[in-house]
PDB file of C-alpha atoms and ligand atoms in Angstrom:
ATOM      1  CA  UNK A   6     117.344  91.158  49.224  1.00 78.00           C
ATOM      2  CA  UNK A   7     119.171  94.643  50.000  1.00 92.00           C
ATOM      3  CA  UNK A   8     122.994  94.466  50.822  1.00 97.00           C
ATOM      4  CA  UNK A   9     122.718  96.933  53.595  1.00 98.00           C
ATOM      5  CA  UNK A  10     125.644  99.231  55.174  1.00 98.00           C
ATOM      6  CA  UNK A  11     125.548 101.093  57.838  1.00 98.00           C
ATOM      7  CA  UNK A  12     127.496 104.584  58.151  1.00 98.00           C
ATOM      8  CA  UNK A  13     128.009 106.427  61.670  1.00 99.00           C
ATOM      9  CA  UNK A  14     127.728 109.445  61.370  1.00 98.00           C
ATOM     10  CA  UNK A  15     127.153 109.182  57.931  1.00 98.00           C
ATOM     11  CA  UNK A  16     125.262 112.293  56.976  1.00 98.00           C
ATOM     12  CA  UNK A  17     128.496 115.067  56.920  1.00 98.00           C
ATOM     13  CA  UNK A  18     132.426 115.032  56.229  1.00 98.00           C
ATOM     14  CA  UNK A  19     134.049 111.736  54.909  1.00 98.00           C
ATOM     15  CA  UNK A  20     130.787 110.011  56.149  1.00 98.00           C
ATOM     16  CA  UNK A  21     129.151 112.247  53.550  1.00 98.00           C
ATOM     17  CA  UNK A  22     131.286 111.342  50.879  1.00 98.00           C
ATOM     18  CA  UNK A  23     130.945 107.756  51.826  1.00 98.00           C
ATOM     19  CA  UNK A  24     127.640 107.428  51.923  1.00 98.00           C
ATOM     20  CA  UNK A  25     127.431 108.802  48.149  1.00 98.00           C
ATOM     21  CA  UNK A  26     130.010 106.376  46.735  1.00 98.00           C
ATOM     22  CA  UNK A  27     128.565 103.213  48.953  1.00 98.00           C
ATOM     23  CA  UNK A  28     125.674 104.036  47.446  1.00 98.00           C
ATOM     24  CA  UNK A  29     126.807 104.208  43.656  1.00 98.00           C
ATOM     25  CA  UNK A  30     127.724 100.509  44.508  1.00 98.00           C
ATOM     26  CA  UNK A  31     124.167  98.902  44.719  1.00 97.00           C
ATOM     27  CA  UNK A  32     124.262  98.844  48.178  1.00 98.00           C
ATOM     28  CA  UNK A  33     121.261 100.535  50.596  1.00 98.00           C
ATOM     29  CA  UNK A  34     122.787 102.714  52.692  1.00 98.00           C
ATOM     30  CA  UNK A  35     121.300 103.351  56.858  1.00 98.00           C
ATOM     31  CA  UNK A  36     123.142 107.067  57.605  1.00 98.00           C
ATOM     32  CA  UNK A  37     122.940 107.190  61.383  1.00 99.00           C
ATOM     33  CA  UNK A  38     123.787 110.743  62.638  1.00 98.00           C
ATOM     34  CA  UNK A  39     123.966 112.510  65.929  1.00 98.00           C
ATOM     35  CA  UNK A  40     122.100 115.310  65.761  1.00 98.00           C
ATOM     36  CA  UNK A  41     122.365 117.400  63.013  1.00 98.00           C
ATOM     37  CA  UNK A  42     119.162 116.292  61.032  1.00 98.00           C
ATOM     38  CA  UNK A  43     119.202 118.466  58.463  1.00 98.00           C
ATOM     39  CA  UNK A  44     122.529 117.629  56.960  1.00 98.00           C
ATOM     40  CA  UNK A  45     121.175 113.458  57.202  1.00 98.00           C
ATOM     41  CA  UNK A  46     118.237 114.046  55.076  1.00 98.00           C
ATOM     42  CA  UNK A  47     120.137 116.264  52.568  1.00 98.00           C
ATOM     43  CA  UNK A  48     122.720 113.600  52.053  1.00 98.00           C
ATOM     44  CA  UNK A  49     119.533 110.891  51.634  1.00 98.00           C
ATOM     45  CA  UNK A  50     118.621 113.039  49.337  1.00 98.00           C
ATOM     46  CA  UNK A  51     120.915 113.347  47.098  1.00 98.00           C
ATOM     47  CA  UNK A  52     121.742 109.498  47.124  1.00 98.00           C
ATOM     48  CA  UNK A  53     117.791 109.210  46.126  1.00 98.00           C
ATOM     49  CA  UNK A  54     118.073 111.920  43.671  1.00 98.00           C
ATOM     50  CA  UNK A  55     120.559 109.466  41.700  1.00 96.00           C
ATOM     51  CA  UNK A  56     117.901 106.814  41.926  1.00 97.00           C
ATOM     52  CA  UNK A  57     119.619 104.970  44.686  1.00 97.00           C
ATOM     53  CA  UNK A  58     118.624 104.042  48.470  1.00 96.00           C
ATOM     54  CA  UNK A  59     119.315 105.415  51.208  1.00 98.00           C
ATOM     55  CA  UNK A  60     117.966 105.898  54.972  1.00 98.00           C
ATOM     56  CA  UNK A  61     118.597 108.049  57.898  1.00 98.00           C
ATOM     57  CA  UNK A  62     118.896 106.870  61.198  1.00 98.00           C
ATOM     58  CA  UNK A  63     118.961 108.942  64.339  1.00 98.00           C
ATOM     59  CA  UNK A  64     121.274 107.494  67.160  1.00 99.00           C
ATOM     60  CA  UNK A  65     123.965 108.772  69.513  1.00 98.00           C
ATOM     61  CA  UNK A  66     126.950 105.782  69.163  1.00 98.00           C
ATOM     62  CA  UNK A  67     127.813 106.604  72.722  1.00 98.00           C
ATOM     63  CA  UNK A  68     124.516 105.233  74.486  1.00 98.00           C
ATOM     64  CA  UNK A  69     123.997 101.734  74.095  1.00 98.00           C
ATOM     65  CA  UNK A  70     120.424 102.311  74.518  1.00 98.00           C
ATOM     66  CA  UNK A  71     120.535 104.023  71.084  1.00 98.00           C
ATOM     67  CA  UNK A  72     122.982 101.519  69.232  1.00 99.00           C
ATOM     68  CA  UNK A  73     120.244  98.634  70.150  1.00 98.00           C
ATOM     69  CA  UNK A  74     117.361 101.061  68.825  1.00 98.00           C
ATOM     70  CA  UNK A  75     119.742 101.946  65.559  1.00 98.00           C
ATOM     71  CA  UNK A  76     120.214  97.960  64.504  1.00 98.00           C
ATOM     72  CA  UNK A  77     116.570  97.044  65.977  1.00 98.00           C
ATOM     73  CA  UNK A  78     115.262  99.620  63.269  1.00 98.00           C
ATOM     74  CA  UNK A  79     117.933  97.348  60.903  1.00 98.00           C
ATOM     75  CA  UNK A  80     116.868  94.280  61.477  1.00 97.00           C
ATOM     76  CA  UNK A  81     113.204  95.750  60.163  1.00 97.00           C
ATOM     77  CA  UNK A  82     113.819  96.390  56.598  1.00 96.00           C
ATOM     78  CA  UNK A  83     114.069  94.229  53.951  1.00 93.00           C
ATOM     79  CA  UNK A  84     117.785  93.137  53.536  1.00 96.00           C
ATOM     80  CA  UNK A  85     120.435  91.611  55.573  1.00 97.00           C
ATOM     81  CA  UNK A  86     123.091  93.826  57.132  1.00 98.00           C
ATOM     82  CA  UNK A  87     126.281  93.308  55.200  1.00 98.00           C
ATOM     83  CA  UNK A  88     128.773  95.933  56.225  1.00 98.00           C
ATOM     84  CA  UNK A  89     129.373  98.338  59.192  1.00 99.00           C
ATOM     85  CA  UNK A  90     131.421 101.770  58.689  1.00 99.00           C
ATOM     86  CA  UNK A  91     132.653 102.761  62.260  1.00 99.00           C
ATOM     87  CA  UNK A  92     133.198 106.269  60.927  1.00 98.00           C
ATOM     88  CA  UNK A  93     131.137 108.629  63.307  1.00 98.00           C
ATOM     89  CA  UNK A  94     133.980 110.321  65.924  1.00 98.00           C
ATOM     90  CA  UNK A  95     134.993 113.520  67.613  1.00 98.00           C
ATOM     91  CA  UNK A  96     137.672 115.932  68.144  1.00 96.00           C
ATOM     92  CA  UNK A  97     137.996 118.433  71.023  1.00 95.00           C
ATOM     93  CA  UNK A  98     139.695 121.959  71.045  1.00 93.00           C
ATOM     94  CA  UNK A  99     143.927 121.498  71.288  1.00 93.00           C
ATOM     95  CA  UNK A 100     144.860 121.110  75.087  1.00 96.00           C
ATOM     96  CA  UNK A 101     147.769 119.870  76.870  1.00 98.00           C
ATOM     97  CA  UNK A 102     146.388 116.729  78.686  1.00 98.00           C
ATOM     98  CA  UNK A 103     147.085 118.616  82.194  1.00 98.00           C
ATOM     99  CA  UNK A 104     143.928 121.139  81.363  1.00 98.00           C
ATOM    100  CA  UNK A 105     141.298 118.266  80.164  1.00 98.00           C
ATOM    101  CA  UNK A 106     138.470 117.804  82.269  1.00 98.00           C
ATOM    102  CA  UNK A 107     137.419 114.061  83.093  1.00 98.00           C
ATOM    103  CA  UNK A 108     133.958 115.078  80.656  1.00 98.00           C
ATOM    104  CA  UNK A 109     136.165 115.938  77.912  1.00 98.00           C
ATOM    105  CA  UNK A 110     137.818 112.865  77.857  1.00 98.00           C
ATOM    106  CA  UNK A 111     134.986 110.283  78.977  1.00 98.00           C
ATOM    107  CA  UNK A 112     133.170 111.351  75.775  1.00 98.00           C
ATOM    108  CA  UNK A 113     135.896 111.109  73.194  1.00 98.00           C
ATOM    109  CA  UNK A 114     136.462 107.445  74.314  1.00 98.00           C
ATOM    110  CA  UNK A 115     132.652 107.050  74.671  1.00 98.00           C
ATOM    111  CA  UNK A 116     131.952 108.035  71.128  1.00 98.00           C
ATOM    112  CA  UNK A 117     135.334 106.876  69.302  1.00 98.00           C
ATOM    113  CA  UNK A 118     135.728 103.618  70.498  1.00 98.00           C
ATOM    114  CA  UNK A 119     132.440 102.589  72.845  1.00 98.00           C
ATOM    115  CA  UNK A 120     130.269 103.682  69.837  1.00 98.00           C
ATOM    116  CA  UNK A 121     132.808 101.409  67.770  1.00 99.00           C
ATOM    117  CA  UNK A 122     132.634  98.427  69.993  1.00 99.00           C
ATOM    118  CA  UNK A 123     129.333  98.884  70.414  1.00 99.00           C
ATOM    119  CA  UNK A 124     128.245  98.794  66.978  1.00 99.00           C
ATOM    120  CA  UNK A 125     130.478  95.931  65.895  1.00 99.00           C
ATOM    121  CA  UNK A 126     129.132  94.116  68.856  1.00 98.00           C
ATOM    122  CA  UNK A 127     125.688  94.429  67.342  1.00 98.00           C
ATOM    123  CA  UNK A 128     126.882  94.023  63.784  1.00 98.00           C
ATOM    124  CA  UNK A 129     128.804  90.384  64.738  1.00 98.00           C
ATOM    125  CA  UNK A 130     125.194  89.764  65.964  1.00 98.00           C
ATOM    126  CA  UNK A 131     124.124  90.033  62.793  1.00 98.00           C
ATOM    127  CA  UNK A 132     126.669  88.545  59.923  1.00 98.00           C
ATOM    128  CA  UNK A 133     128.310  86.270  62.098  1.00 97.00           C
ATOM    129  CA  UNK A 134     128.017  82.460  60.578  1.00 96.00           C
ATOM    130  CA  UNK A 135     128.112  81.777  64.033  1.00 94.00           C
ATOM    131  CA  UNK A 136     124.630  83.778  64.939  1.00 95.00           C
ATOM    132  CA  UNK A 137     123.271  82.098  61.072  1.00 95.00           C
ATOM    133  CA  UNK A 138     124.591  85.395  59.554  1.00 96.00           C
ATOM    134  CA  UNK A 139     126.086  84.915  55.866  1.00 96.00           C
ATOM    135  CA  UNK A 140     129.520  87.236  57.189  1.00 98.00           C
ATOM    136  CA  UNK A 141     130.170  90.827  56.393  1.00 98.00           C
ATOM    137  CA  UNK A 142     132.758  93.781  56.406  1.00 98.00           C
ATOM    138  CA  UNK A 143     133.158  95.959  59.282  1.00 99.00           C
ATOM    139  CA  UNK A 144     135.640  98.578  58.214  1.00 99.00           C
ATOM    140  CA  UNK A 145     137.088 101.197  61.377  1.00 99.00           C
ATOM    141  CA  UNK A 146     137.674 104.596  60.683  1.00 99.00           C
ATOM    142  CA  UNK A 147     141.049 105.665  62.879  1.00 98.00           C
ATOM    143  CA  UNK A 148     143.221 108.570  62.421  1.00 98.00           C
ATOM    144  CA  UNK A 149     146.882 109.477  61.748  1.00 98.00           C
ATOM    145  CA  UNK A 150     147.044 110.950  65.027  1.00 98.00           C
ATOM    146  CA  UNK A 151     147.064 107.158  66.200  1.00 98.00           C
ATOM    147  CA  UNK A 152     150.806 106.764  65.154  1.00 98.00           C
ATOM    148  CA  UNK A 153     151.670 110.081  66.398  1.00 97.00           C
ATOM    149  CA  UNK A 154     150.322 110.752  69.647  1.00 98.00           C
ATOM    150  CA  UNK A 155     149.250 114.628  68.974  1.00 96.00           C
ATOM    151  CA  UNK A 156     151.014 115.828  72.156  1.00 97.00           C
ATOM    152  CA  UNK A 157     149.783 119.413  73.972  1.00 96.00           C
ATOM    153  CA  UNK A 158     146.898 119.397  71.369  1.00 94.00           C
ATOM    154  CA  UNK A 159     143.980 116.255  71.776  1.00 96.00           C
ATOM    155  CA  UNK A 160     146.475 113.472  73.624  1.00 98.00           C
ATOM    156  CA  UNK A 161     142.475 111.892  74.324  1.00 98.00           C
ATOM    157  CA  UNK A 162     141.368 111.351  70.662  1.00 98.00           C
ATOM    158  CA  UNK A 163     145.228 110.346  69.290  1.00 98.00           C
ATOM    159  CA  UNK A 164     144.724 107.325  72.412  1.00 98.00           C
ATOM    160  CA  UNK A 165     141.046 106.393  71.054  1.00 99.00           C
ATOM    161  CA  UNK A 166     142.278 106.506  67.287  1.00 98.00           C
ATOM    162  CA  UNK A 167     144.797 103.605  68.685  1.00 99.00           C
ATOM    163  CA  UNK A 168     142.812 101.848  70.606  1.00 99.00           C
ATOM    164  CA  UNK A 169     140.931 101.906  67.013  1.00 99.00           C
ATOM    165  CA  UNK A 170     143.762 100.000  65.940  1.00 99.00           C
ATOM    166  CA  UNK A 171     144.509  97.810  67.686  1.00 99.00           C
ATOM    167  CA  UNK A 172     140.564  96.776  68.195  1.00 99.00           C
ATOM    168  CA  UNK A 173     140.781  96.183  64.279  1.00 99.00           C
ATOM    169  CA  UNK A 174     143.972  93.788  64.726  1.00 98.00           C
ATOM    170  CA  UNK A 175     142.305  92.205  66.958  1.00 99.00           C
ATOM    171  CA  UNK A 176     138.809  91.709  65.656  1.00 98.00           C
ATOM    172  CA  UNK A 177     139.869  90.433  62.838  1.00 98.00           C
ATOM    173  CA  UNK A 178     141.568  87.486  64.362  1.00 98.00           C
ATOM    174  CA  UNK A 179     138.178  87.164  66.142  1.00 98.00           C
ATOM    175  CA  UNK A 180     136.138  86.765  63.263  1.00 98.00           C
ATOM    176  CA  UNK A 181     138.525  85.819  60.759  1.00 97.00           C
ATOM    177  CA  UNK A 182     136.937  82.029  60.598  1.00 97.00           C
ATOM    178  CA  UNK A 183     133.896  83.698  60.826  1.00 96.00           C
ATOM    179  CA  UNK A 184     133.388  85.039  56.996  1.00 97.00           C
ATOM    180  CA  UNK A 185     133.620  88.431  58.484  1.00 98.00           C
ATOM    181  CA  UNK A 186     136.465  90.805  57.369  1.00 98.00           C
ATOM    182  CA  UNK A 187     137.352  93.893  59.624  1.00 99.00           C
ATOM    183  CA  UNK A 188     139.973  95.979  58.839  1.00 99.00           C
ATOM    184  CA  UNK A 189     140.940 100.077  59.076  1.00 99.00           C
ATOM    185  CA  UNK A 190     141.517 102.850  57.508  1.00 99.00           C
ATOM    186  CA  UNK A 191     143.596 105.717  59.042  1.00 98.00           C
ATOM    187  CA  UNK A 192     143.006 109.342  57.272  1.00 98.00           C
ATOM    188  CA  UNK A 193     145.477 112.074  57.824  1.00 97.00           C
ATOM    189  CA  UNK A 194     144.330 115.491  57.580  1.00 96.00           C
ATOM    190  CA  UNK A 195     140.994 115.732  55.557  1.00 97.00           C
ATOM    191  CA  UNK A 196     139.450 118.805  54.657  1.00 95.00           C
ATOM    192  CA  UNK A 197     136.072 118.548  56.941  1.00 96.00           C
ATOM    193  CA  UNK A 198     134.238 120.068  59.330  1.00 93.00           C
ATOM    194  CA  UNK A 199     135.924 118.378  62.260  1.00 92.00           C
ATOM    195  CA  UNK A 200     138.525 120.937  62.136  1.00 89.00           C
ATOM    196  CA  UNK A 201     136.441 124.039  62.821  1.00 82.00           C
ATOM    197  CA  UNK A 202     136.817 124.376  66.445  1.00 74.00           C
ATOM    198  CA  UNK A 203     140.217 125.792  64.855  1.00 70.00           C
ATOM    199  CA  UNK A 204     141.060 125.917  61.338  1.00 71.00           C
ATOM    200  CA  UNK A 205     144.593 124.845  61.207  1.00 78.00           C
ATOM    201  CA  UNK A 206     144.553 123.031  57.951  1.00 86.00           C
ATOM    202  CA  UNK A 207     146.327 125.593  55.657  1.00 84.00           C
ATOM    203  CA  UNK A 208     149.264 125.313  58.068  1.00 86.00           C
ATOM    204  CA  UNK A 209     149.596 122.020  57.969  1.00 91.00           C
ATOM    205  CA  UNK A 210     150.152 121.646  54.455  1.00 93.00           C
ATOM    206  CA  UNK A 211     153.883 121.973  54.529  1.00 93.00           C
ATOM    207  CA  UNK A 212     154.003 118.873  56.965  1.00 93.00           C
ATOM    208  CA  UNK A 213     152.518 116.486  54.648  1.00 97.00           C
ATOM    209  CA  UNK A 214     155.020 115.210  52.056  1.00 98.00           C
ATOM    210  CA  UNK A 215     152.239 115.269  49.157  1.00 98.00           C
ATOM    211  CA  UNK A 216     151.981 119.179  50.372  1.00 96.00           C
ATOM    212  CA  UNK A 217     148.070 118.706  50.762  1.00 96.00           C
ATOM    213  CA  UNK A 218     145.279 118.243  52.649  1.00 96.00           C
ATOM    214  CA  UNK A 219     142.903 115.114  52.021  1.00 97.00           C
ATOM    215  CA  UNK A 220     139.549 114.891  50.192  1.00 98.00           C
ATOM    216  CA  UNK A 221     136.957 112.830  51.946  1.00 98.00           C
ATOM    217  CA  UNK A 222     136.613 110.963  48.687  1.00 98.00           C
ATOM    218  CA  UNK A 223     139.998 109.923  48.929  1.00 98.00           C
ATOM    219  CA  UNK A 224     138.568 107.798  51.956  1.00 98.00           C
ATOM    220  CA  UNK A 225     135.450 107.162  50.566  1.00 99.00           C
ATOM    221  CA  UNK A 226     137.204 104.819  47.687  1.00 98.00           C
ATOM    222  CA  UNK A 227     139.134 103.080  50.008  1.00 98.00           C
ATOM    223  CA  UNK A 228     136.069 102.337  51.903  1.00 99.00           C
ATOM    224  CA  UNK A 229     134.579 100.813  48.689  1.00 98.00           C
ATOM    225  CA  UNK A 230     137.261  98.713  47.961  1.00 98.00           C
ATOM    226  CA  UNK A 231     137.211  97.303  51.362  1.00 99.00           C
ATOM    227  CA  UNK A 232     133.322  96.520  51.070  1.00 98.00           C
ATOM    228  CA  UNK A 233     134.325  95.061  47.812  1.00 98.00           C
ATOM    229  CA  UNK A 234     134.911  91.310  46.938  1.00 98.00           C
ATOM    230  CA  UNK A 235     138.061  93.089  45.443  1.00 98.00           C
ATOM    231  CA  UNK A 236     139.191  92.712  49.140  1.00 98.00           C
ATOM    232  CA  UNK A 237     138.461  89.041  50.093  1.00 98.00           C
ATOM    233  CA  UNK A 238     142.127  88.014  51.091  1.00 98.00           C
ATOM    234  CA  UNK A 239     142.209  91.600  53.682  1.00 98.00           C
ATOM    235  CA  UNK A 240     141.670  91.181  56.731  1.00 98.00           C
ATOM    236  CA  UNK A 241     143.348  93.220  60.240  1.00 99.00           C
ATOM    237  CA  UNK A 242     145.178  95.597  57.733  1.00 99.00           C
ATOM    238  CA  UNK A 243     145.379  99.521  58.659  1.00 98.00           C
ATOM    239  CA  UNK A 244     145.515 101.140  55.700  1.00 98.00           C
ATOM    240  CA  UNK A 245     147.172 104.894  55.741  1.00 98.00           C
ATOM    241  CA  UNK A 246     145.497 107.001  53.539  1.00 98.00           C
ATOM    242  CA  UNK A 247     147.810 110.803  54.425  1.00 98.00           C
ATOM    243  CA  UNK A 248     149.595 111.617  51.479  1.00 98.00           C
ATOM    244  CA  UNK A 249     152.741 110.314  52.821  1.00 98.00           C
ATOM    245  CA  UNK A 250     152.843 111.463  56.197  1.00 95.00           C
TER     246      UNK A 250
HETATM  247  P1  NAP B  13     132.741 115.447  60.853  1.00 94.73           P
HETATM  248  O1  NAP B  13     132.732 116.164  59.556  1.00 94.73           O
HETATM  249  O2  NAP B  13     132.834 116.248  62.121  1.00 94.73           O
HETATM  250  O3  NAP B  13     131.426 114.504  60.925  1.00 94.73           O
HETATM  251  C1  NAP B  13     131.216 113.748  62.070  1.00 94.73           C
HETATM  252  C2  NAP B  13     130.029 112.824  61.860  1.00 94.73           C
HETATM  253  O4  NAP B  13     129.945 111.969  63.017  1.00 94.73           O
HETATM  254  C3  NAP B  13     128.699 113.549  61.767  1.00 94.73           C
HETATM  255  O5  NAP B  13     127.863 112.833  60.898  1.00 94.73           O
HETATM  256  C4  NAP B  13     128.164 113.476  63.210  1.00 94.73           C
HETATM  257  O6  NAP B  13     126.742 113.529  63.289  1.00 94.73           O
HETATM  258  C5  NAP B  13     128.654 112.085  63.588  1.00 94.73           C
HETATM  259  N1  NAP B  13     128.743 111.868  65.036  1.00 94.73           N
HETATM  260  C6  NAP B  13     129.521 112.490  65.949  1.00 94.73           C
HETATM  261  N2  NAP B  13     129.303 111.991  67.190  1.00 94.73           N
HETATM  262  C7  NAP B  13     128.375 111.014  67.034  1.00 94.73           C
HETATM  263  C8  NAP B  13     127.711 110.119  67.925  1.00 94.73           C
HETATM  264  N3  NAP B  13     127.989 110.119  69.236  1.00 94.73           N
HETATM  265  N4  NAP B  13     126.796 109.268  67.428  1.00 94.73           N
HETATM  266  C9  NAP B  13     126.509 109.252  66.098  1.00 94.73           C
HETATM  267  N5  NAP B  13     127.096 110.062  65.209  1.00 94.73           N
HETATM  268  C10 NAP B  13     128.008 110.938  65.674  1.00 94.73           C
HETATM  269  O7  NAP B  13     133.942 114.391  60.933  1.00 94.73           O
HETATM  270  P2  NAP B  13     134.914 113.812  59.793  1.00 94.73           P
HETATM  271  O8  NAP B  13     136.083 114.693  59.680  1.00 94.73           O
HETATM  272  O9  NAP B  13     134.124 113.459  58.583  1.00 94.73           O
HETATM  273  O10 NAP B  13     135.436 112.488  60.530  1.00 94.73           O
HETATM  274  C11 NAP B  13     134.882 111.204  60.292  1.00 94.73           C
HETATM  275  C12 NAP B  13     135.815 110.183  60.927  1.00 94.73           C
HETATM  276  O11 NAP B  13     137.118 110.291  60.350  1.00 94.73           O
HETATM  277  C13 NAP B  13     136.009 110.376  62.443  1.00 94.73           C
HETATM  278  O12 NAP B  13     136.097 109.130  63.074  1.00 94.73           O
HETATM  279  C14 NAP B  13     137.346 111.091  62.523  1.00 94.73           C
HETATM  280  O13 NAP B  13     137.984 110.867  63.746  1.00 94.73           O
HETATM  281  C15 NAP B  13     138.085 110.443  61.370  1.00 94.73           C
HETATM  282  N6  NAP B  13     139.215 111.224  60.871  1.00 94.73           N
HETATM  283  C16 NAP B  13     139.012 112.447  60.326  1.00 94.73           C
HETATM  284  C17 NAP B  13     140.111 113.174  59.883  1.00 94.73           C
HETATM  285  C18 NAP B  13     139.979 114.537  59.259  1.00 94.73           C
HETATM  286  O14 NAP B  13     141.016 115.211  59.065  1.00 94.73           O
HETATM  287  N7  NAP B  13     138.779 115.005  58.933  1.00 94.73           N
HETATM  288  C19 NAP B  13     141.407 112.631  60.001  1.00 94.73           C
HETATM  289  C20 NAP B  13     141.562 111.391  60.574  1.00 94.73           C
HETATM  290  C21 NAP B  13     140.459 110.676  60.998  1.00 94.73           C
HETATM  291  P3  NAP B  13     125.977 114.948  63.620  1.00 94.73           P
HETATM  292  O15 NAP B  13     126.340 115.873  62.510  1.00 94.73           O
HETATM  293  O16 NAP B  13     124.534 114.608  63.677  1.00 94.73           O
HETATM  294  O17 NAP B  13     126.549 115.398  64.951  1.00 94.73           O
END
């Protein structure tokens, strides 16, 4: 039987790089994405290209509709759902909390901790001793920006990242006689995409005490280890992973 994990928003970013190493591990990897396709099935096929497995999956986290069509297209293959990667999230342009419109933030909170508590919800479904699952990981992607608030910049996502954490505190008491593990990892600044809507990266550099910006592979490892027996005593930690900051 395939071990299988499932990515949000899997396909680009540290998803990407997650994907690739989750992979290397045996495991079959579902890569749910948005809406960018393209990037999905180039990162399925370059995990097939190294002769392992991989499948993209199509869902928006943020409609629950989609979340029950995501695990219901799961629950069809041949394996058993083993770990969940909450890692799919967004970031809006900086902005003092006085000019965000009630859109702005309804969909941060929709997609970076709905989508999350959505798609743990479903996952519990699944491992849960409880529901005749054999357990699992579920491992929550939250930010830096959680401990720090980001004021006059994105005030909305800094609140989600936190409510990230504290979700994983207490989920983890939830399941914790329940074979199933949850725990977090919060990035600081890693060199992806999310930070096009203005490139601020370089400046940030002299901020962090390791004087550099993050590799999604430097989250992608943790990730492993977390889906790894290596972990088995783990369980509600929040691991920093921001050179030093
Ligand atoms: P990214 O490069 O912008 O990639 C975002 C991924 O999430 C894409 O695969 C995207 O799919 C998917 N996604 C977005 N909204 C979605 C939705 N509603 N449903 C399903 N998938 C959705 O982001 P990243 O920088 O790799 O960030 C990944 C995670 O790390 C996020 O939770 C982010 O908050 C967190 N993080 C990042 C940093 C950083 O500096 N990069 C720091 C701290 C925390 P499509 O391409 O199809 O839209």
């Amino acid at each position: 039987m395939n071990k299988i994990v499932l990515i949000t928003g899997g396909s680009r970013g540290i998803g990407k790089a997650t994907s690739l190493e989750i992979a290397k591990q045996g495991y079959f990897v579902c890569i749910n994405y948005k809406g960018d396709k393209k990037s999905a099935e180039n990162t399925v096929k370059e995990i097939k290209a190294n002769g392992e497995e991989a499948l993209a999956i199509k869902a928006d986290i943020s409609i629950e509709k989609d979340v029950l069509n995501l695990f219901k297209q799961i629950d069809s293959m041949n394996g058993i759902l083993y770990g969940l990667v909450n890692n799919a999230g967004i970031l809006n342009k900086q902005s003092p909390l006085v000019n965000m419109t009630y859109n702005r933030i309804k969909d941060t909170f929709h997609t970076n901790i709905i989508g999350s508590f959505l798609c743990a919800r479903e996952a519990i479904k699944r491992m849960s001793l409880k529901c005749n699952g054999k357990g699992g990981k579920i491992i929550n992607i939250s930010s830096g920006a959680s401990k720090f608030g980001s004021p006059n910049e994105y005030i909305d996502y800094a609140s989600s990242k936190g409510a990230i954490d504290t979700f994983t505190i207490g989920l983890a008491k939830e399941l914790a006689e329940d074979n199933i593990q949850v725990n977090a990892i919060r990035p600081g600044f890693i060199d992806t995409d999310i930070h096009q809507t203005y490139n601020r990266l370089e400046s940030v550099k002299a901020l962090i005490p390791m004087k550099r910006i993050g590799k999604p592979i430097e989250i992608a490892n943790a990730v492993v280890w977390l889906l790894s027996d290596k972990s088995s005593y783990t369980t509600g930690a929040i691991i920093d992973i921001a050179g030093g900051k």
